[in-house]
PDB file of C-alpha atoms in Angstrom:
ATOM      1  CA  MET A   1     -91.962  17.845 -36.244  1.00 93.00           C
ATOM      2  CA  ILE A   2     -89.672  20.794 -36.809  1.00 95.00           C
ATOM      3  CA  ARG A   3     -87.355  21.042 -33.830  1.00 94.00           C
ATOM      4  CA  VAL A   4     -86.906  24.408 -32.154  1.00 92.00           C
ATOM      5  CA  GLY A   5     -84.217  26.489 -33.833  1.00 91.00           C
ATOM      6  CA  ARG A   6     -84.061  24.270 -36.928  1.00 93.00           C
ATOM      7  CA  THR A   7     -84.969  25.039 -40.537  1.00 94.00           C
ATOM      8  CA  ALA A   8     -87.149  22.672 -42.556  1.00 95.00           C
ATOM      9  CA  VAL A   9     -87.225  22.658 -46.358  1.00 94.00           C
ATOM     10  CA  GLY A  10     -89.445  21.154 -49.035  1.00 92.00           C
ATOM     11  CA  ARG A  11     -88.488  19.459 -52.259  1.00 92.00           C
ATOM     12  CA  GLN A  12     -87.586  22.598 -54.214  1.00 91.00           C
ATOM     13  CA  GLU A  13     -85.323  23.911 -51.457  1.00 93.00           C
ATOM     14  CA  LEU A  14     -83.911  20.407 -51.012  1.00 94.00           C
ATOM     15  CA  ALA A  15     -82.924  20.327 -54.685  1.00 94.00           C
ATOM     16  CA  ASP A  16     -81.227  23.716 -54.274  1.00 94.00           C
ATOM     17  CA  ALA A  17     -79.351  22.562 -51.173  1.00 94.00           C
ATOM     18  CA  LEU A  18     -78.060  19.529 -53.073  1.00 94.00           C
ATOM     19  CA  GLY A  19     -77.073  21.629 -56.088  1.00 93.00           C
ATOM     20  CA  MET A  20     -79.476  19.819 -58.432  1.00 93.00           C
ATOM     21  CA  THR A  21     -81.723  21.146 -61.152  1.00 93.00           C
ATOM     22  CA  TRP A  22     -85.416  20.453 -60.627  1.00 91.00           C
ATOM     23  CA  HIS A  23     -85.589  17.945 -63.499  1.00 91.00           C
ATOM     24  CA  THR A  24     -82.522  16.074 -62.260  1.00 93.00           C
ATOM     25  CA  PHE A  25     -83.890  16.046 -58.718  1.00 92.00           C
ATOM     26  CA  CYS A  26     -87.217  14.563 -59.904  1.00 91.00           C
ATOM     27  CA  ARG A  27     -85.426  11.896 -61.913  1.00 91.00           C
ATOM     28  CA  VAL A  28     -82.798  10.919 -59.331  1.00 92.00           C
ATOM     29  CA  LYS A  29     -84.921  11.300 -56.163  1.00 93.00           C
ATOM     30  CA  PRO A  30     -81.842  11.552 -53.896  1.00 94.00           C
ATOM     31  CA  TYR A  31     -83.974  11.368 -50.757  1.00 93.00           C
ATOM     32  CA  ASN A  32     -84.472   7.651 -51.459  1.00 93.00           C
ATOM     33  CA  ALA A  33     -80.735   6.939 -51.147  1.00 93.00           C
ATOM     34  CA  ALA A  34     -79.477   4.841 -48.242  1.00 90.00           C
ATOM     35  CA  GLY A  35     -78.396   7.045 -45.374  1.00 91.00           C
ATOM     36  CA  PHE A  36     -80.234  10.132 -46.560  1.00 94.00           C
ATOM     37  CA  PRO A  37     -81.849  12.005 -43.643  1.00 94.00           C
ATOM     38  CA  ALA A  38     -85.420  10.960 -43.006  1.00 94.00           C
ATOM     39  CA  PRO A  39     -88.138  13.595 -43.452  1.00 94.00           C
ATOM     40  CA  VAL A  40     -89.117  15.538 -40.363  1.00 94.00           C
ATOM     41  CA  SER A  41     -92.748  15.449 -41.480  1.00 93.00           C
ATOM     42  CA  SER A  42     -95.131  13.209 -39.576  1.00 91.00           C
ATOM     43  CA  GLU A  43     -95.632   9.645 -40.758  1.00 88.00           C
ATOM     44  CA  GLY A  44     -98.117   9.567 -43.619  1.00 83.00           C
ATOM     45  CA  ALA A  45     -97.722  13.259 -44.509  1.00 85.00           C
ATOM     46  CA  LEU A  46     -98.298  13.997 -48.193  1.00 83.00           C
ATOM     47  CA  VAL A  47     -95.963  16.995 -48.312  1.00 88.00           C
ATOM     48  CA  LEU A  48     -92.535  16.036 -47.012  1.00 92.00           C
ATOM     49  CA  LEU A  49     -90.048  18.343 -45.304  1.00 95.00           C
ATOM     50  CA  TRP A  50     -86.414  17.758 -44.385  1.00 96.00           C
ATOM     51  CA  ASP A  51     -84.178  19.319 -41.750  1.00 95.00           C
ATOM     52  CA  LEU A  52     -81.765  21.601 -43.633  1.00 95.00           C
ATOM     53  CA  GLU A  53     -78.868  21.116 -41.214  1.00 94.00           C
ATOM     54  CA  GLN A  54     -79.167  17.360 -41.587  1.00 94.00           C
ATOM     55  CA  VAL A  55     -79.190  17.668 -45.373  1.00 95.00           C
ATOM     56  CA  VAL A  56     -76.091  19.872 -45.358  1.00 94.00           C
ATOM     57  CA  ALA A  57     -74.312  17.432 -43.042  1.00 93.00           C
ATOM     58  CA  TYR A  58     -75.194  14.534 -45.366  1.00 93.00           C
ATOM     59  CA  ARG A  59     -74.023  16.515 -48.399  1.00 93.00           C
ATOM     60  CA  GLU A  60     -70.687  17.225 -46.711  1.00 93.00           C
ATOM     61  CA  GLY A  61     -70.181  13.635 -45.605  1.00 91.00           C
ATOM     62  CA  ARG A  62     -70.875  14.337 -41.936  1.00 90.00           C
ATOM     63  CA  ARG A  63     -73.258  12.426 -39.701  1.00 86.00           C
ATOM     64  CA  PRO A  64     -76.737  14.003 -39.755  1.00 83.00           C
ATOM     65  CA  THR A  65     -78.153  14.454 -36.253  1.00 83.00           C
ATOM     66  CA  LEU A  66     -81.217  16.001 -34.635  1.00 84.00           C
ATOM     67  CA  PRO A  67     -81.852  17.306 -31.110  1.00 81.00           C
ATOM     68  CA  THR A  68     -83.690  14.925 -28.798  1.00 83.00           C
ATOM     69  CA  GLY A  69     -86.523  15.513 -26.369  1.00 85.00           C
ATOM     70  CA  GLU A  70     -89.449  17.892 -26.594  1.00 89.00           C
ATOM     71  CA  ASP A  71     -89.585  21.679 -26.492  1.00 92.00           C
ATOM     72  CA  ASP A  72     -92.589  23.965 -26.239  1.00 93.00           C
ATOM     73  CA  ALA A  73     -91.334  25.793 -29.336  1.00 94.00           C
ATOM     74  CA  ASP A  74     -91.208  22.661 -31.532  1.00 95.00           C
ATOM     75  CA  LEU A  75     -93.505  23.056 -34.548  1.00 96.00           C
ATOM     76  CA  LEU A  76     -96.131  20.335 -35.040  1.00 96.00           C
ATOM     77  CA  ASP A  77     -98.014  19.575 -38.231  1.00 94.00           C
ATOM     78  CA  ARG A  78    -101.702  18.630 -38.251  1.00 90.00           C
ATOM     79  CA  ARG A  79    -101.091  14.933 -37.555  1.00 91.00           C
ATOM     80  CA  GLU A  80     -98.762  15.684 -34.666  1.00 94.00           C
ATOM     81  CA  ALA A  81    -101.137  18.320 -33.303  1.00 93.00           C
ATOM     82  CA  ALA A  82    -103.958  15.772 -33.542  1.00 90.00           C
ATOM     83  CA  ALA A  83    -101.895  13.299 -31.489  1.00 92.00           C
ATOM     84  CA  VAL A  84    -101.400  15.905 -28.746  1.00 92.00           C
ATOM     85  CA  LEU A  85    -105.117  16.724 -28.773  1.00 89.00           C
ATOM     86  CA  GLY A  86    -106.146  13.064 -28.898  1.00 87.00           C
ATOM     87  CA  VAL A  87    -108.271  13.531 -32.024  1.00 83.00           C
ATOM     88  CA  LYS A  88    -108.213  12.613 -35.701  1.00 82.00           C
ATOM     89  CA  PRO A  89    -106.304  14.918 -38.081  1.00 84.00           C
ATOM     90  CA  ARG A  90    -109.617  15.899 -39.705  1.00 79.00           C
ATOM     91  CA  SER A  91    -110.657  17.454 -36.396  1.00 79.00           C
ATOM     92  CA  VAL A  92    -107.603  19.713 -36.486  1.00 84.00           C
ATOM     93  CA  ASP A  93    -108.825  21.003 -39.865  1.00 80.00           C
ATOM     94  CA  SER A  94    -111.819  22.382 -37.977  1.00 75.00           C
ATOM     95  CA  TYR A  95    -110.032  23.482 -34.826  1.00 82.00           C
ATOM     96  CA  LYS A  96    -107.338  25.454 -36.680  1.00 84.00           C
ATOM     97  CA  THR A  97    -109.764  28.275 -37.565  1.00 82.00           C
ATOM     98  CA  ASP A  98    -110.228  29.057 -33.864  1.00 82.00           C
ATOM     99  CA  PRO A  99    -108.230  32.225 -33.069  1.00 84.00           C
ATOM    100  CA  ARG A 100    -106.455  30.412 -30.232  1.00 85.00           C
ATOM    101  CA  LEU A 101    -104.732  28.250 -32.841  1.00 89.00           C
ATOM    102  CA  ALA A 102    -105.028  30.439 -35.936  1.00 89.00           C
ATOM    103  CA  ARG A 103    -102.883  33.246 -34.500  1.00 90.00           C
ATOM    104  CA  HIS A 104    -100.020  30.810 -33.868  1.00 93.00           C
ATOM    105  CA  VAL A 105     -99.948  29.050 -37.262  1.00 93.00           C
ATOM    106  CA  VAL A 106     -96.582  28.876 -39.033  1.00 93.00           C
ATOM    107  CA  VAL A 107     -96.516  27.762 -42.679  1.00 92.00           C
ATOM    108  CA  VAL A 108     -93.361  25.865 -43.646  1.00 91.00           C
ATOM    109  CA  GLY A 109     -93.033  24.477 -47.162  1.00 87.00           C
ATOM    110  CA  GLY A 110     -96.745  24.993 -47.687  1.00 86.00           C
ATOM    111  CA  VAL A 111     -97.580  22.957 -44.569  1.00 90.00           C
ATOM    112  CA  GLU A 112     -99.302  24.455 -41.542  1.00 92.00           C
ATOM    113  CA  HIS A 113     -97.588  23.972 -38.178  1.00 95.00           C
ATOM    114  CA  TRP A 114     -98.305  25.105 -34.639  1.00 95.00           C
ATOM    115  CA  PRO A 115     -95.927  25.483 -31.662  1.00 95.00           C
ATOM    116  CA  ARG A 116     -96.283  22.623 -29.208  1.00 95.00           C
ATOM    117  CA  ALA A 117     -97.084  25.116 -26.427  1.00 95.00           C
ATOM    118  CA  ALA A 118     -99.969  26.602 -28.426  1.00 94.00           C
ATOM    119  CA  VAL A 119    -101.453  23.163 -29.096  1.00 94.00           C
ATOM    120  CA  ARG A 120    -101.186  22.199 -25.423  1.00 93.00           C
ATOM    121  CA  ALA A 121    -102.780  25.482 -24.341  1.00 91.00           C
ATOM    122  CA  TYR A 122    -105.587  24.942 -26.819  1.00 87.00           C
ATOM    123  CA  ASP A 123    -106.102  21.424 -25.510  1.00 87.00           C
ATOM    124  CA  ALA A 124    -106.390  22.750 -21.952  1.00 85.00           C
ATOM    125  CA  ALA A 125    -109.011  25.290 -23.052  1.00 77.00           C
ATOM    126  CA  ARG A 126    -111.021  23.021 -25.329  1.00 64.00           C
ATOM    127  CA  GLY A 127    -113.997  22.921 -22.979  1.00 47.00           C
ATOM    128  CA  ALA A 128    -114.855  26.499 -23.919  1.00 37.00           C
ATOM    129  CA  MET A 129    -113.806  26.497 -27.544  1.00 35.00           C
ATOM    130  CA  SER A 130    -115.776  27.124 -30.674  1.00 34.00           C
ATOM    131  CA  ALA A 131    -114.817  25.233 -33.792  1.00 33.00           C
ATOM    132  CA  PRO A 132    -115.733  26.970 -37.027  1.00 33.00           C
ATOM    133  CA  SER A 133    -114.885  24.919 -40.053  1.00 36.00           C
ATOM    134  CA  GLY A 134    -114.312  25.182 -43.730  1.00 38.00           C
ATOM    135  CA  ARG A 135    -112.452  27.544 -46.019  1.00 43.00           C
ATOM    136  CA  PRO A 136    -113.847  31.106 -45.963  1.00 45.00           C
ATOM    137  CA  LYS A 137    -115.869  31.885 -49.066  1.00 43.00           C
ATOM    138  CA  GLY A 138    -113.848  33.907 -51.545  1.00 45.00           C
ATOM    139  CA  SER A 139    -110.563  33.326 -49.739  1.00 47.00           C
ATOM    140  CA  GLY A 140    -107.354  32.998 -51.712  1.00 49.00           C
ATOM    141  CA  ASP A 141    -105.088  29.994 -51.981  1.00 52.00           C
ATOM    142  CA  MET A 142    -103.829  28.747 -48.593  1.00 60.00           C
ATOM    143  CA  VAL A 143    -100.429  27.664 -49.972  1.00 64.00           C
ATOM    144  CA  PRO A 144     -98.194  30.471 -51.344  1.00 65.00           C
ATOM    145  CA  ARG A 145     -97.757  30.195 -55.107  1.00 68.00           C
ATOM    146  CA  ASP A 146     -93.972  29.845 -54.931  1.00 65.00           C
ATOM    147  CA  LEU A 147     -94.334  26.776 -52.691  1.00 70.00           C
ATOM    148  CA  LEU A 148     -96.960  25.020 -54.794  1.00 77.00           C
ATOM    149  CA  PRO A 149     -94.603  23.150 -57.177  1.00 79.00           C
ATOM    150  CA  GLY A 150     -93.051  21.191 -54.311  1.00 76.00           C
ATOM    151  CA  CYS A 151     -96.454  20.448 -52.770  1.00 78.00           C
ATOM    152  CA  ILE A 152     -97.882  19.276 -56.089  1.00 85.00           C
ATOM    153  CA  ALA A 153     -94.800  17.130 -56.675  1.00 82.00           C
ATOM    154  CA  GLU A 154     -95.341  15.389 -53.341  1.00 76.00           C
ATOM    155  CA  LEU A 155     -98.946  14.633 -54.234  1.00 83.00           C
ATOM    156  CA  LEU A 156     -97.834  13.093 -57.540  1.00 85.00           C
ATOM    157  CA  ASP A 157     -95.149  11.056 -55.768  1.00 82.00           C
ATOM    158  CA  ALA A 158     -97.810   9.637 -53.476  1.00 80.00           C
ATOM    159  CA  ASN A 159    -100.344   9.025 -56.255  1.00 84.00           C
ATOM    160  CA  PRO A 160     -99.539   9.595 -59.971  1.00 87.00           C
ATOM    161  CA  ALA A 161    -103.290   9.614 -60.709  1.00 87.00           C
ATOM    162  CA  VAL A 162    -104.060  12.343 -58.151  1.00 87.00           C
ATOM    163  CA  THR A 163    -106.899  14.603 -59.256  1.00 88.00           C
ATOM    164  CA  ALA A 164    -107.251  18.357 -59.095  1.00 88.00           C
ATOM    165  CA  ALA A 165    -110.133  17.893 -56.670  1.00 87.00           C
ATOM    166  CA  HIS A 166    -107.862  16.048 -54.246  1.00 85.00           C
ATOM    167  CA  ALA A 167    -105.183  18.752 -54.546  1.00 85.00           C
ATOM    168  CA  VAL A 168    -107.832  21.363 -53.747  1.00 84.00           C
ATOM    169  CA  ASP A 169    -108.860  19.409 -50.638  1.00 80.00           C
ATOM    170  CA  VAL A 170    -105.325  18.816 -49.371  1.00 80.00           C
ATOM    171  CA  LEU A 171    -103.655  22.123 -50.257  1.00 81.00           C
ATOM    172  CA  GLY A 172    -106.558  24.546 -50.025  1.00 79.00           C
ATOM    173  CA  VAL A 173    -105.945  26.039 -53.484  1.00 83.00           C
ATOM    174  CA  SER A 174    -108.470  26.874 -56.170  1.00 87.00           C
ATOM    175  CA  THR A 175    -109.453  24.292 -58.786  1.00 88.00           C
ATOM    176  CA  SER A 176    -107.857  26.274 -61.608  1.00 89.00           C
ATOM    177  CA  THR A 177    -104.599  26.588 -59.647  1.00 89.00           C
ATOM    178  CA  ALA A 178    -104.539  22.863 -58.889  1.00 89.00           C
ATOM    179  CA  GLN A 179    -105.213  21.959 -62.531  1.00 90.00           C
ATOM    180  CA  LYS A 180    -102.510  24.320 -63.792  1.00 90.00           C
ATOM    181  CA  HIS A 181     -99.787  23.083 -61.451  1.00 90.00           C
ATOM    182  CA  LEU A 182    -100.656  19.411 -61.871  1.00 91.00           C
ATOM    183  CA  GLN A 183    -100.419  19.811 -65.644  1.00 90.00           C
ATOM    184  CA  GLN A 184     -97.087  21.625 -65.404  1.00 89.00           C
ATOM    185  CA  GLU A 185     -95.551  19.053 -63.065  1.00 89.00           C
ATOM    186  CA  ARG A 186     -96.806  16.099 -65.090  1.00 91.00           C
ATOM    187  CA  ALA A 187     -95.494  17.690 -68.298  1.00 90.00           C
ATOM    188  CA  ALA A 188     -92.082  18.311 -66.712  1.00 89.00           C
ATOM    189  CA  ARG A 189     -91.842  14.700 -65.546  1.00 89.00           C
ATOM    190  CA  ILE A 190     -92.932  13.304 -68.897  1.00 90.00           C
ATOM    191  CA  ALA A 191     -90.330  15.444 -70.681  1.00 88.00           C
ATOM    192  CA  ALA A 192     -87.639  14.380 -68.192  1.00 87.00           C
ATOM    193  CA  GLN A 193     -88.508  10.716 -68.810  1.00 86.00           C
ATOM    194  CA  MET A 194     -88.259  11.288 -72.580  1.00 87.00           C
ATOM    195  CA  HIS A 195     -84.823  12.885 -72.184  1.00 85.00           C
ATOM    196  CA  ALA A 196     -83.692  10.012 -69.974  1.00 84.00           C
ATOM    197  CA  GLU A 197     -84.767   7.441 -72.596  1.00 85.00           C
ATOM    198  CA  PRO A 198     -84.182   8.758 -76.135  1.00 84.00           C
ATOM    199  CA  GLY A 199     -86.840   7.563 -78.541  1.00 87.00           C
ATOM    200  CA  LEU A 200     -89.508   7.288 -75.872  1.00 88.00           C
ATOM    201  CA  GLY A 201     -92.780   8.976 -76.873  1.00 89.00           C
ATOM    202  CA  ALA A 202     -94.759  11.297 -74.621  1.00 89.00           C
ATOM    203  CA  ALA A 203     -97.695   8.901 -74.284  1.00 91.00           C
ATOM    204  CA  GLU A 204     -95.421   5.973 -73.428  1.00 92.00           C
ATOM    205  CA  ALA A 205     -93.570   8.102 -70.881  1.00 90.00           C
ATOM    206  CA  ALA A 206     -96.905   9.033 -69.305  1.00 90.00           C
ATOM    207  CA  ASP A 207     -97.807   5.335 -69.109  1.00 91.00           C
ATOM    208  CA  ARG A 208     -94.541   4.546 -67.327  1.00 89.00           C
ATOM    209  CA  LEU A 209     -95.151   7.363 -64.866  1.00 89.00           C
ATOM    210  CA  GLY A 210     -98.579   5.948 -64.077  1.00 89.00           C
ATOM    211  CA  TYR A 211    -100.655   8.832 -65.441  1.00 90.00           C
ATOM    212  CA  PRO A 212    -104.090   7.560 -66.550  1.00 88.00           C
ATOM    213  CA  PRO A 213    -105.585   9.043 -69.758  1.00 86.00           C
ATOM    214  CA  ALA A 214    -108.180  11.082 -67.872  1.00 80.00           C
ATOM    215  CA  VAL A 215    -105.558  13.236 -66.131  1.00 81.00           C
ATOM    216  CA  ARG A 216    -102.750  13.420 -68.670  1.00 81.00           C
ATOM    217  CA  ARG A 217    -104.355  14.720 -71.864  1.00 80.00           C
ATOM    218  CA  THR A 218    -103.441  18.351 -71.332  1.00 81.00           C
ATOM    219  CA  ALA A 219     -99.954  17.452 -70.095  1.00 88.00           C
ATOM    220  CA  LEU A 220     -98.881  15.505 -73.189  1.00 89.00           C
ATOM    221  CA  LYS A 221     -98.774  18.494 -75.539  1.00 85.00           C
ATOM    222  CA  ALA A 222     -96.953  20.612 -72.972  1.00 86.00           C
ATOM    223  CA  ALA A 223     -94.470  17.790 -72.358  1.00 86.00           C
ATOM    224  CA  GLN A 224     -93.725  17.470 -76.066  1.00 85.00           C
ATOM    225  CA  GLN A 225     -93.091  21.196 -76.277  1.00 84.00           C
ATOM    226  CA  LEU A 226     -90.748  21.062 -73.285  1.00 82.00           C
ATOM    227  CA  TYR A 227     -88.890  18.155 -74.858  1.00 81.00           C
ATOM    228  CA  ASP A 228     -88.588  19.878 -78.240  1.00 81.00           C
ATOM    229  CA  ASN A 229     -87.309  23.093 -76.645  1.00 78.00           C
ATOM    230  CA  HIS A 230     -84.495  21.363 -74.791  1.00 68.00           C
TER     231      HIS A 230
END
């Protein structure tokens, strides 16, 4: 959860806070280091967020801490909201279109959150609720374009073979948007791997990154161009 009064950041903002370029951040993965603040995202979340104050404290050699207890203004993601409501996260995907939740949604790092108080109020009123579901026909992407790179990167971290169809389902973006950003992120990672190991070919780098042939074809050419231009 995002504690009241705190700021949560995704991977791109995390890289900025640590003073790292995006390629270096992807290669080093500083969030895996011992002692690095744990994500504030719920367990099992695909898109991870970190508490910015904790990150700054870690960067400056201070002890990262978080407030304790619960506050009505804490922001809960879909898994945490589901726990409060006593349902599966998939149910929240339907409930969230109800105006009683929809008007309170806060998007942080491309991830939808709701204040704890709003979720509790919704739970109390569930006997009279309606639960429309699905993405409105013709609607635009749910995740802002500037936040997509970090979201796509998290999906690839979780599963290098992730498909565009899965990205569409998880992030609520169009198929063409998912394909474009997956290709760009895969190409960037392949090129970074080639720079890290001189003499390594694009196809071999893709193999090491776990990208199966079916999802990497379009990324190989782009990766080679990135490598040649740097």
